[in-house]
Coordinates of C-alpha atoms and ligand atoms in Angstrom, one line a residue:
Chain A
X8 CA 16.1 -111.3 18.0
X9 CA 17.0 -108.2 15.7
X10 CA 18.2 -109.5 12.3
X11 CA 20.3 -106.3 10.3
X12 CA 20.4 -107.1 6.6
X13 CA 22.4 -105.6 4.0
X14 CA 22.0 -102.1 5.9
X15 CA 23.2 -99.0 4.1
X16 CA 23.7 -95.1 5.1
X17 CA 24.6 -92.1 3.6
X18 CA 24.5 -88.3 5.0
X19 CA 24.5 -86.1 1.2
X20 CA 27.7 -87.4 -0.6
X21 CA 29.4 -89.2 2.7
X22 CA 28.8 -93.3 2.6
X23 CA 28.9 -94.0 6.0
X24 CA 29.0 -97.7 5.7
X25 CA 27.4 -100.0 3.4
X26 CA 26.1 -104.1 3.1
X27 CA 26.3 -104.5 7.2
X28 CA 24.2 -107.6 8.1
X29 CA 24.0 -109.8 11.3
X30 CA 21.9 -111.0 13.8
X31 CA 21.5 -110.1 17.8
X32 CA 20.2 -113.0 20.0
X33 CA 17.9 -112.8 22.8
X34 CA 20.1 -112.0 25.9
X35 CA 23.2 -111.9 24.3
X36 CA 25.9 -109.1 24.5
X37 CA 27.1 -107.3 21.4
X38 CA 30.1 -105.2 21.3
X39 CA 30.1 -102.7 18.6
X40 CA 33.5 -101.9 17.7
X41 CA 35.9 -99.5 15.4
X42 CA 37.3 -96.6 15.0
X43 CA 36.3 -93.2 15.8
X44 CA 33.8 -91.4 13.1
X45 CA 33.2 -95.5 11.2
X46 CA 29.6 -95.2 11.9
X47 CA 28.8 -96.4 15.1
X48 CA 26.6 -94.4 16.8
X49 CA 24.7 -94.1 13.6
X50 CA 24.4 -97.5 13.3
X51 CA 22.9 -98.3 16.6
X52 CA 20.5 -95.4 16.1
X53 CA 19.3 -97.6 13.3
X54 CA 18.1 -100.0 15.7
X55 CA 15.6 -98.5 16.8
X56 CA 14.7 -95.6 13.9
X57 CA 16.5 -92.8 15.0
X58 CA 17.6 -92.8 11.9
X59 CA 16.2 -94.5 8.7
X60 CA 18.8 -95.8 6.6
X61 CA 18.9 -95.7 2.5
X62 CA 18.4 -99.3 2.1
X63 CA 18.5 -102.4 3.8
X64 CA 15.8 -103.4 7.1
X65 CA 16.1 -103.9 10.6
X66 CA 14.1 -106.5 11.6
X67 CA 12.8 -107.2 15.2
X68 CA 11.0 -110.4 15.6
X69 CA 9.8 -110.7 12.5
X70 CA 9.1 -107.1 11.6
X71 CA 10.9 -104.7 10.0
X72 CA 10.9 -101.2 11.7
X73 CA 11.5 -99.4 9.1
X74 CA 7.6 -100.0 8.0
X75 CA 6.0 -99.6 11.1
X76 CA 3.4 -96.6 11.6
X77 CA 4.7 -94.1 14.2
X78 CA 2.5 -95.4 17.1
X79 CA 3.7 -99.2 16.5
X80 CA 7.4 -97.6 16.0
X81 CA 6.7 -96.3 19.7
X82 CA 5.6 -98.9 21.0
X83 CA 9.0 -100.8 19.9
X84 CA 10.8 -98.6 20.5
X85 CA 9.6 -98.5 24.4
X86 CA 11.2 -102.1 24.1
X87 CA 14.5 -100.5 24.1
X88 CA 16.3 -98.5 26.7
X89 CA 19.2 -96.2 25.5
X90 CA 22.4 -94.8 26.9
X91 CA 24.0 -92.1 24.7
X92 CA 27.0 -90.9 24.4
X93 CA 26.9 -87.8 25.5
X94 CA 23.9 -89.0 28.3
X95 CA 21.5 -86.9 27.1
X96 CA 20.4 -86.1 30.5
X97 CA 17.1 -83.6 30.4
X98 CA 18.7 -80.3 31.6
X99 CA 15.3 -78.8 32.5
X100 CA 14.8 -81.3 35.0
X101 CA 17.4 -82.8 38.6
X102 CA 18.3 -86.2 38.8
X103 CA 15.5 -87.4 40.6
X104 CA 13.0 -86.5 37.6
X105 CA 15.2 -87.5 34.9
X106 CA 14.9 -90.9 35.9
X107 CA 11.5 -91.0 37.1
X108 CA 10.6 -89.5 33.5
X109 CA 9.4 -92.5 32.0
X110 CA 7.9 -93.6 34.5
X111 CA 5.6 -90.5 35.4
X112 CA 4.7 -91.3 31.0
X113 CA 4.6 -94.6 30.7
X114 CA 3.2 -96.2 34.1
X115 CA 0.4 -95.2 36.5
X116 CA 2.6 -95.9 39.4
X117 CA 1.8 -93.6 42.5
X118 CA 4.3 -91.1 43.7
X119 CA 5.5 -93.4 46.2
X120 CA 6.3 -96.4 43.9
X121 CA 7.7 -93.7 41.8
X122 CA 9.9 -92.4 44.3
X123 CA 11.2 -95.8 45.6
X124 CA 11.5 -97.1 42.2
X125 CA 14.3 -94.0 41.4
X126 CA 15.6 -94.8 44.7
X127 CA 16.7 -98.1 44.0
X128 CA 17.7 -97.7 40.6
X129 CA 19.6 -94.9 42.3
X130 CA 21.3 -97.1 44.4
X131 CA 21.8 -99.7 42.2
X132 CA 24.4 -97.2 40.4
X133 CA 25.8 -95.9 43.9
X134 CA 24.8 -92.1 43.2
X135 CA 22.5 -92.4 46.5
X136 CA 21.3 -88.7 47.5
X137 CA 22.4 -87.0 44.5
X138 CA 18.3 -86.8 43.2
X139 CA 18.3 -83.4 43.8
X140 CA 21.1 -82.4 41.8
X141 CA 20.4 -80.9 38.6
X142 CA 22.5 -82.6 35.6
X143 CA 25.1 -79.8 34.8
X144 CA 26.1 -80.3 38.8
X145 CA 27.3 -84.3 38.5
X146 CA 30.1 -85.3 36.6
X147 CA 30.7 -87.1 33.5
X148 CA 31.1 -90.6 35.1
X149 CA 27.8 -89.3 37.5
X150 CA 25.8 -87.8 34.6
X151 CA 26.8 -91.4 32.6
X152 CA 25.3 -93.7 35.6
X153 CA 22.3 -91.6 35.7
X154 CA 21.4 -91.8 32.5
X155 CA 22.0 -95.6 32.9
X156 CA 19.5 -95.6 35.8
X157 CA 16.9 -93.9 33.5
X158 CA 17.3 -96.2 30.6
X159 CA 16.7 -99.1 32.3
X160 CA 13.9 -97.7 34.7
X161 CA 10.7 -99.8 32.5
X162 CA 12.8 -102.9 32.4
X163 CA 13.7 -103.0 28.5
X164 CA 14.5 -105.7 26.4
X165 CA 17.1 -104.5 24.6
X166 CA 19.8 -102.1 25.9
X167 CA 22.1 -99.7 23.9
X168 CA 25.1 -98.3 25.2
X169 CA 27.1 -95.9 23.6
X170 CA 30.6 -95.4 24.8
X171 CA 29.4 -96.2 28.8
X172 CA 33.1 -95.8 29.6
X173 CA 35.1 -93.5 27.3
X174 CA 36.5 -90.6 29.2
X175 CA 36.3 -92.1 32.5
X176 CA 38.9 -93.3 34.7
X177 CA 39.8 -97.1 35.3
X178 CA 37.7 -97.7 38.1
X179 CA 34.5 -96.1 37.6
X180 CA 34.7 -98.1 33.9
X181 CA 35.3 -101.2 35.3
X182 CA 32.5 -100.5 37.8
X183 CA 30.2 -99.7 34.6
X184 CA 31.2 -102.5 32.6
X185 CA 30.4 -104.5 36.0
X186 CA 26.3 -102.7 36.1
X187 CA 26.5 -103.8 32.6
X188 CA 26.8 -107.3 33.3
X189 CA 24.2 -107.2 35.7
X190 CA 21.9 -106.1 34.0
X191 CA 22.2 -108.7 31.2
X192 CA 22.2 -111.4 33.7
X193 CA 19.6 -109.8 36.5
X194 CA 17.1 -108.5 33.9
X195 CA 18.2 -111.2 31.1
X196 CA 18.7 -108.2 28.4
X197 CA 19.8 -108.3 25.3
X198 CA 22.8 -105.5 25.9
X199 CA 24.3 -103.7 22.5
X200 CA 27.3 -101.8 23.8
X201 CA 29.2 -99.6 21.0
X202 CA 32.8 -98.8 22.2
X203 CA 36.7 -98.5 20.8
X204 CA 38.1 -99.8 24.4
X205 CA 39.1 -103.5 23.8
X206 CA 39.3 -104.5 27.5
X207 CA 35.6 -103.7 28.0
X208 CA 35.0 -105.6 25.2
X209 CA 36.8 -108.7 26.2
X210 CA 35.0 -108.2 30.4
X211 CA 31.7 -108.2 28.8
X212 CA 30.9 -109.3 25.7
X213 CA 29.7 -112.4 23.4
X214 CA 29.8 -111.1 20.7
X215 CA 32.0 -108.5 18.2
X216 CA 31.2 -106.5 15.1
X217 CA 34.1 -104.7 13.7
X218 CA 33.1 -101.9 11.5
X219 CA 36.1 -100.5 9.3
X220 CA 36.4 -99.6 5.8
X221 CA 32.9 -98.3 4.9
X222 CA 31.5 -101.7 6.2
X223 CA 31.1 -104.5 8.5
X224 CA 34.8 -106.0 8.3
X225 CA 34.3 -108.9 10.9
X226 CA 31.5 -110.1 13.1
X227 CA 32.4 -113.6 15.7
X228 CA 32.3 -114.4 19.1
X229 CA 34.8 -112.7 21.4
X230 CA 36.9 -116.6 21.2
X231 CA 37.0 -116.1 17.8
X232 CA 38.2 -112.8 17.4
X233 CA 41.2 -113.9 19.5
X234 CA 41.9 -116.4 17.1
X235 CA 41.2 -114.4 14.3
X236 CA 43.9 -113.5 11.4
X237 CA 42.1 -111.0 10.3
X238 CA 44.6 -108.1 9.8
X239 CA 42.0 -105.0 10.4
X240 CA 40.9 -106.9 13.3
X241 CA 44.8 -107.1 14.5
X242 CA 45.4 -103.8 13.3
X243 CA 42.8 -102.3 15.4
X244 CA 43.2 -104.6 18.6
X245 CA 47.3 -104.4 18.5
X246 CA 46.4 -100.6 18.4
X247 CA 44.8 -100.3 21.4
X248 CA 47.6 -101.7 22.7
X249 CA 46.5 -105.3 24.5
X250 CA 48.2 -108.4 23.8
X251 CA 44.9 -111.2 23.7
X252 CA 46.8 -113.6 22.1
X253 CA 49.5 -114.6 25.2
Chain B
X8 CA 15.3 -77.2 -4.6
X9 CA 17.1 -76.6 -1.2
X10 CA 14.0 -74.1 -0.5
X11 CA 11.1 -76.5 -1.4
X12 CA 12.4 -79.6 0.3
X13 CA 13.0 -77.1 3.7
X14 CA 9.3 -76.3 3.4
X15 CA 8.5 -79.8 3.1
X16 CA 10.5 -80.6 5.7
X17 CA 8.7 -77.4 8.4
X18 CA 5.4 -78.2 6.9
X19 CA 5.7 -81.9 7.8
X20 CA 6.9 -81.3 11.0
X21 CA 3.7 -78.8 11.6
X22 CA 1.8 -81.6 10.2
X23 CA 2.9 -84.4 12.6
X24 CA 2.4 -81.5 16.1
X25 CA -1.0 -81.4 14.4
X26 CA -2.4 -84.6 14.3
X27 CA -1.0 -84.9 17.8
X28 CA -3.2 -82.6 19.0
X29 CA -5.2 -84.8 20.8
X30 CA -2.5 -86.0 23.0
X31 CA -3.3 -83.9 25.7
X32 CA -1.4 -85.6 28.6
X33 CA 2.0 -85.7 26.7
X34 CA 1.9 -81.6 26.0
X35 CA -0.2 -80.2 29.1
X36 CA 2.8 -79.4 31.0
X37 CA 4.9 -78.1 28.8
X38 CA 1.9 -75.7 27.6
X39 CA 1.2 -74.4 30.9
X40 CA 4.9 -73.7 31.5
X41 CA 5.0 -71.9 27.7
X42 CA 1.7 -69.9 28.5
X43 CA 3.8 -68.5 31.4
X44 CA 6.8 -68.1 29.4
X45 CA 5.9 -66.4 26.1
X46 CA 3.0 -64.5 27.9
X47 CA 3.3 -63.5 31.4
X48 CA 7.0 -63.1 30.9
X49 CA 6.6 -61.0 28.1
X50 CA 4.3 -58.4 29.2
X51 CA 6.9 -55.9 30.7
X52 CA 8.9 -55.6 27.3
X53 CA 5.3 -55.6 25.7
X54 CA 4.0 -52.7 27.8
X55 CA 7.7 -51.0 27.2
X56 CA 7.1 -51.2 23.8
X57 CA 3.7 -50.3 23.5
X58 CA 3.9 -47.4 25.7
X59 CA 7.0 -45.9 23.8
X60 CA 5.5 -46.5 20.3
X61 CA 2.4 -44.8 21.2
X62 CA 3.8 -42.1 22.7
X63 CA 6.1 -41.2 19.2
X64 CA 3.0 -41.8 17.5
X65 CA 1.4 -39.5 19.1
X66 CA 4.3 -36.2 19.4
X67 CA 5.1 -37.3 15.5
X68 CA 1.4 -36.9 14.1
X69 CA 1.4 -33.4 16.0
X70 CA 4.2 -32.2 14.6
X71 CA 3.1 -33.4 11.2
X72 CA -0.3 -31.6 11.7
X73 CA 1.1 -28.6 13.2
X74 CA 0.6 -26.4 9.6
X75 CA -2.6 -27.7 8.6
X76 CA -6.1 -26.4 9.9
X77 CA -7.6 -30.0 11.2
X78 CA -9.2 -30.3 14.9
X79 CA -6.6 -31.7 17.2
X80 CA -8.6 -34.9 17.5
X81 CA -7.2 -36.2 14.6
X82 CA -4.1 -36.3 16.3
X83 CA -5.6 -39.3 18.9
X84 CA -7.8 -41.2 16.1
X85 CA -4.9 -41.2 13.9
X86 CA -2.7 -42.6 16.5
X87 CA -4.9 -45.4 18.4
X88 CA -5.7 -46.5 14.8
X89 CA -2.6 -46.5 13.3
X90 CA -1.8 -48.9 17.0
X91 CA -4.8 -51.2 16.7
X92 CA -4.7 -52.0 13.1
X93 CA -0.6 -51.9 12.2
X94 CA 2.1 -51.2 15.0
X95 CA 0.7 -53.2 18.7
X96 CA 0.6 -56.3 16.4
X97 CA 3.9 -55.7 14.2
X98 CA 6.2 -54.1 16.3
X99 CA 5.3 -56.2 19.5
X100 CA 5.7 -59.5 17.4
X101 CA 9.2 -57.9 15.9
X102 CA 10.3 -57.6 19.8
X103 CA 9.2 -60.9 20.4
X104 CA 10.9 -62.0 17.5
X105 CA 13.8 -61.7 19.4
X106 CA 13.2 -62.9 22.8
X107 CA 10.4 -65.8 22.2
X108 CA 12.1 -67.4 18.9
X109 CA 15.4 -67.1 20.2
X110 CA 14.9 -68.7 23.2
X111 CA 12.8 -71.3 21.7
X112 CA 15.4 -72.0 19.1
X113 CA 18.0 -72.5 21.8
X114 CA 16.2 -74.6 24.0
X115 CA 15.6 -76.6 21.0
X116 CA 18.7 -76.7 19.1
X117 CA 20.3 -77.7 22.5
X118 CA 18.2 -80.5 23.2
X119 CA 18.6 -81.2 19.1
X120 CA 22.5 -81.5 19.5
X121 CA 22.8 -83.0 23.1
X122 CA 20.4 -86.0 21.9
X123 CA 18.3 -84.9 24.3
X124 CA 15.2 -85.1 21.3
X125 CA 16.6 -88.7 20.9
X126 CA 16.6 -89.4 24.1
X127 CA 12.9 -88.9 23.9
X128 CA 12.3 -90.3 20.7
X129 CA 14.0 -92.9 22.1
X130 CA 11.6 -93.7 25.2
X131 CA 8.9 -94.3 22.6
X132 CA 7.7 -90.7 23.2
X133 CA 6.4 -88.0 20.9
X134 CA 8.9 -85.7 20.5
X135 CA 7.1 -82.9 18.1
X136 CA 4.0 -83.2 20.3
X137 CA 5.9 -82.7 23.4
X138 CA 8.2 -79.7 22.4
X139 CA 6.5 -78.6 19.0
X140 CA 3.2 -78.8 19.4
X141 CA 3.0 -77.0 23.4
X142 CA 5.1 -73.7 21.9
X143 CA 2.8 -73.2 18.7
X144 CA -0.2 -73.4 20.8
X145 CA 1.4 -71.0 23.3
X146 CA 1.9 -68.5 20.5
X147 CA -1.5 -69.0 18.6
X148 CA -3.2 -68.0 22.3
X149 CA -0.6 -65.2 23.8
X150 CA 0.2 -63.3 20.8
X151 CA -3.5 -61.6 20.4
X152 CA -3.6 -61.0 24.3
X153 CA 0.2 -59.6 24.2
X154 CA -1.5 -57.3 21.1
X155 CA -4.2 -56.0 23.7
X156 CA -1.6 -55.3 26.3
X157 CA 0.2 -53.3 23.2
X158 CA -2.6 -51.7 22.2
X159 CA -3.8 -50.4 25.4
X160 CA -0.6 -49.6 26.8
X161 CA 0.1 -47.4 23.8
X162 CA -2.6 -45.5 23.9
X163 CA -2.1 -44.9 27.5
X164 CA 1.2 -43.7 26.2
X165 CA -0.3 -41.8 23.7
X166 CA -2.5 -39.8 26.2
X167 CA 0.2 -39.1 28.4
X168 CA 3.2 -38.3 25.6
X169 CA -0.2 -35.6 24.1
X170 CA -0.8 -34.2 28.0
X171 CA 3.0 -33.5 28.9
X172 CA 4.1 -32.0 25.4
X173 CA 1.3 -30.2 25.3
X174 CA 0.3 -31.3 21.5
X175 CA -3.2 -32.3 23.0
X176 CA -5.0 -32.8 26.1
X177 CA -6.2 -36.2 27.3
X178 CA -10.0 -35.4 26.8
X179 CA -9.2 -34.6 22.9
X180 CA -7.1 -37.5 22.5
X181 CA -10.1 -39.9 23.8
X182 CA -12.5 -38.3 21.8
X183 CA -10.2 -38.2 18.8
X184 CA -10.0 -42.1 19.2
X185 CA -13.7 -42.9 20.1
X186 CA -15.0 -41.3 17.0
X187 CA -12.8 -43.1 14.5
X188 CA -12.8 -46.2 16.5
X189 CA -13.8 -48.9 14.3
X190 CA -14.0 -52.5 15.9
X191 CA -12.3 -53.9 12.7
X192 CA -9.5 -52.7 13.4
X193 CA -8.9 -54.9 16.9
X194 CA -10.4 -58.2 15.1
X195 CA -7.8 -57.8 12.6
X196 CA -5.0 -56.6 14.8
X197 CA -5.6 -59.5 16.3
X198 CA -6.2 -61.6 13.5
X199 CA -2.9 -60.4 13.0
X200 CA -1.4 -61.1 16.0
X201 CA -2.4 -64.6 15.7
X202 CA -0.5 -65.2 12.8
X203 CA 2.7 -63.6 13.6
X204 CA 2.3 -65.7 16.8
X205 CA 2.5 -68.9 14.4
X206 CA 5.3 -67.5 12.6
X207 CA 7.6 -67.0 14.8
X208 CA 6.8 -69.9 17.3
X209 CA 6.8 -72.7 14.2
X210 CA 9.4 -71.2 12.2
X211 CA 11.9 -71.2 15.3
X212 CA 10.6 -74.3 16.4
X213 CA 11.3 -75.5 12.9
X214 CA 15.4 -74.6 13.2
X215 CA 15.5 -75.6 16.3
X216 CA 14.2 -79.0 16.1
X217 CA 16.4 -79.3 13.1
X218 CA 19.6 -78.0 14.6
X219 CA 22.9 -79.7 14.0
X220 CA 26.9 -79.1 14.3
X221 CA 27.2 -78.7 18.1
X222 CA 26.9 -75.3 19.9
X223 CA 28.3 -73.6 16.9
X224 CA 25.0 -74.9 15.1
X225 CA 22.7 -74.1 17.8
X226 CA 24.1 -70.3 17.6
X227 CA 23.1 -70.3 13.7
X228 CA 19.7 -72.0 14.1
X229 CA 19.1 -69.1 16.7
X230 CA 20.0 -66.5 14.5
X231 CA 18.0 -68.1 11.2
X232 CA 15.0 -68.2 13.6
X233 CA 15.1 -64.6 14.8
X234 CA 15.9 -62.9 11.4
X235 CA 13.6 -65.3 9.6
X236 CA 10.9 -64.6 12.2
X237 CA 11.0 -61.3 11.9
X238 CA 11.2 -61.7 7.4
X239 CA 8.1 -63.8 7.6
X240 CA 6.4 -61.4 9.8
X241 CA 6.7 -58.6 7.6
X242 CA 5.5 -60.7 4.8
X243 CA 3.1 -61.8 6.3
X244 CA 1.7 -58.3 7.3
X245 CA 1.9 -57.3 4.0
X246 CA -0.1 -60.7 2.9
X247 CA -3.3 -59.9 5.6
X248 CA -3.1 -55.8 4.6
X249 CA -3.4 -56.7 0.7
X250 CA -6.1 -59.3 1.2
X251 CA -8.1 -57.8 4.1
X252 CA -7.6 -54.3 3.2
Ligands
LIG305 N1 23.3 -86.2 11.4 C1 24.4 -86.3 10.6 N2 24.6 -85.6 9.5 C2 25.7 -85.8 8.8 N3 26.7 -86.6 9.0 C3 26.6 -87.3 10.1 C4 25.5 -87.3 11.0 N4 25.7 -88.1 12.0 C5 26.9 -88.7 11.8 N5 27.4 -88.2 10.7 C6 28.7 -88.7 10.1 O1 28.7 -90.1 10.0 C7 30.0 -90.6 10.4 C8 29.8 -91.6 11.5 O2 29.5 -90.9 12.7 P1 29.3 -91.7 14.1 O3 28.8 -90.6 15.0 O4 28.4 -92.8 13.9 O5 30.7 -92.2 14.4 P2 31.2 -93.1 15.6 O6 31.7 -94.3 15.0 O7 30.1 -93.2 16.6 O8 32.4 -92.2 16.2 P3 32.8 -92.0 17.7 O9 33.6 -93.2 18.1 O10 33.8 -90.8 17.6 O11 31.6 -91.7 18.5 C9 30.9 -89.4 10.7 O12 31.7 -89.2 9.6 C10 29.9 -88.3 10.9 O13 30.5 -87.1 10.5
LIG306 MG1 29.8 -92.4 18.5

């Protein structure tokens, strides 16, 4: 479980968002939700000390991370896989390697259990044969699947996903939001997806927390936040133009 | 203030590639591929550099001697001193200011503002020992052999800038040199060396690792790190000449 309590950030003179606090269950799936530049990204990066906040903790069974020595905070943080937003793909090396990366660090596999390993987790996002491409040759959706492929190649227990389908076409989102549920139910993890697209929210998560005005503004189950009154909520969802309440 | 909490912030950051020194397995390949890339890469402009400076040297220091009544030979120990103990370390480094700190700011500052170094950090790895730590050492170990390549390479040019203007022959040059050769000079040439290698590896390490604000960031870290390379490397000089000197 990751508990967040009463988590505040600033960069210089900008409050990014203050007093955010709630909790993330085992194998649940959290949508993180708001407007563009509210502090998303930066607060996700939080959950695993990207970035250290100016008060508050994160706390992961029982521990807050904040306090942790660097080689504990490594070892949690190998508890996490991460999808950014921009994929962060390693441009120095081809597909292949980028997802075999973690492996070739953090396993003694042999090069065969390597190779089949980033086969099927190849395969698994339908980018079959592309291994030898480097990254600037794929596209966004391709570069975005790839990246999932690495972050979920040691099996995490927590997954964050950063925008998985802004900028991509209809199908190839639905088809991520579909690996996305897979993977929570296949690999039981816990699955933190940030995003402004409501529909995705409603095909995959549990859970919402709506950032907006310089804090957390709601936090419910997805059946609650179509019964919710609350008018930033309604603001935001009516905006994005998708009737959820018939 | 701005100024102290920046050399906080680089001398922490040299700190933490420091005490991860001993994490050979995480660096190893990234050294090897740095050894190749600030050394063997840079040998051609180094040898360029080397052989024009010492051939100047040499065509300059006649032409400065031409009145006086002093044996030719001056003209070689003057030069292949003034190469060895000042100008294979300084200019060399100056050049390489350019080419090894920008590159290494860029490759930084790329990987800084594609979250690239998150991506790492991410995966539980160490991101100063993998990318920090692999170019320092790189510098610290190329720099005094690029100085040897300098130093030999200008006297070569030397020699052959004396032979074909005619200012002296290669025999007087040689024995010019040998008799004012002092093996001081090389250990702090490449004392030298050694330092300006740090200097400009950790400082553009320093603003690349710290880029921020897209590609239009990454351009300014690249330029910091390349003119401040090439301020600290002057200071520097001017540190070693006062206290060794
Ligand atoms: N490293 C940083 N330094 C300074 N300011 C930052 C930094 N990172 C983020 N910010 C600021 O914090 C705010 C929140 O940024 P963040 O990237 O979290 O937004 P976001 O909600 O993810 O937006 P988007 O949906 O567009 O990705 C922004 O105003 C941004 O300018
Ligand atoms: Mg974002």
């Amino acid at each position: 479980m990751i508990e967040i309590r009463n988590l505040k950030k600033s960069f210089g003179d900008l409050l990014v968002w203050e007093d955010v606090s709630f909790n993330i269950e085992d194998g649940e799936t959290v949508a993180i939700i708001g407007r563009s530049g509210c502090g998303k990204s930066v607060l996700v990066k939080h959950l695993n000390a990207l970035i250290y906040p100016d008060s508050g903790e994160v706390i992961i069974d029982g521990e807050n991370i904040f306090e942790l020595e660097y080689v504990a905070l490594r070892k949690m943080r190998q508890r996490f896989g991460v999808l950014f937003q921009g994929s962060a793909l390693f441009d120095s090396l081809n597909t292949f390697e980028n997802i075999a990366f973690p492996l070739r660090y953090f396993t003694d596999f042999s090069d065969e259990r390597i190779t089949e390993k980033v086969e099927e987790a190849l395969s698994l996002v339908n980018l079959e044969g592309t291994g030898e491409k480097s990254p600037a040759e794929l596209s966004g959706g391709m570069r975005r699947r790839v990246a999932l492929a690495r972050a979920t190649i040691l099996e995490p227990d927590f997954l964050i996903y950063d925008e998985p389908t802004s900028g991509l076409d209809p199908q190839t989102s639905s088809e991520i939001n579909k690996l996305i549920i897979s993977m929570a139910e296949n690999l039981n993890i816990t699955s933190i997806v940030v995003t402004h697209d409501i529909h995705s929210v409603l095909e995959i998560a549990e859970k919402v927390v709506f950032l907006e005005n310089k804090g957390l503004c709601w936090y419910g189950t997805v059946d609650e936040m179509r019964r919710s009154d609350n008018e930033e909520l309604m603001d935001f969802i009516t905006a994005s133009e998708y009737q959820i309440r018939n | 203030m701005e100024a102290l909490e920046k050399l906080g912030k680089y001398s922490l950051l040299l700190y933490r590639s420091l005490r991860s020194l001993y994490e050979v397995d995480t660096y190893k390949k990234n050294l090897v591929n740095e050894l190749l890339k600030i050394g063997y890469e840079s040998v051609p402009i180094v040898l360029l550099t080397g052989v024009f400076t010492g051939a100047v040297m040499t065509i300059q220091t006649a032409y400065q001697l031409e009145i006086a009544f002093i044996p030719i030979s001056v003209i070689g120990a003057i030069t292949s001193e003034s190469l060895l103990i000042e100008l294979a370390a300084v200019i060399t480094s100056l050049v390489l200011a350019g080419k090894v700190g920008a590159r290494i700011a860029t490759e930084l500052g790329t990987m800084r503002v594609s979250e690239q170094i998150d991506a790492l950090e991410s995966m539980g790895f160490n991101s100063v020992s993998f990318l920090v730590l692999p170019r320092v050492l790189a510098g610290l170990i190329m720099f005094p052999m690029l100085y040897i390549f300098a130093s030999i390479s200008g006297i070569v040019g030397g020699i052959v800038a004396g032979a074909m203007s005619g200012a002296i022959p290669p025999s007087e040059f040689i024995q010019g040199a040998r008799e004012f050769f002092y093996p001081w000079d090389v250990t702090f040439g490449i004392l030298k060396a050694f330092v300006f290698g740090y200097v400009i590896t950790s400082v553009s390490c320093f603003k690349g690792y710290y880029a921020s604000g897209g590609a239009e960031g990454v351009g300014n870290s690249t330029t910091q790190a390349t003119v401040l390379s090439c301020i600290y490397v002057l200071l520097a000089d001017f540190v070693l000449a006062a206290v060794f000197l």
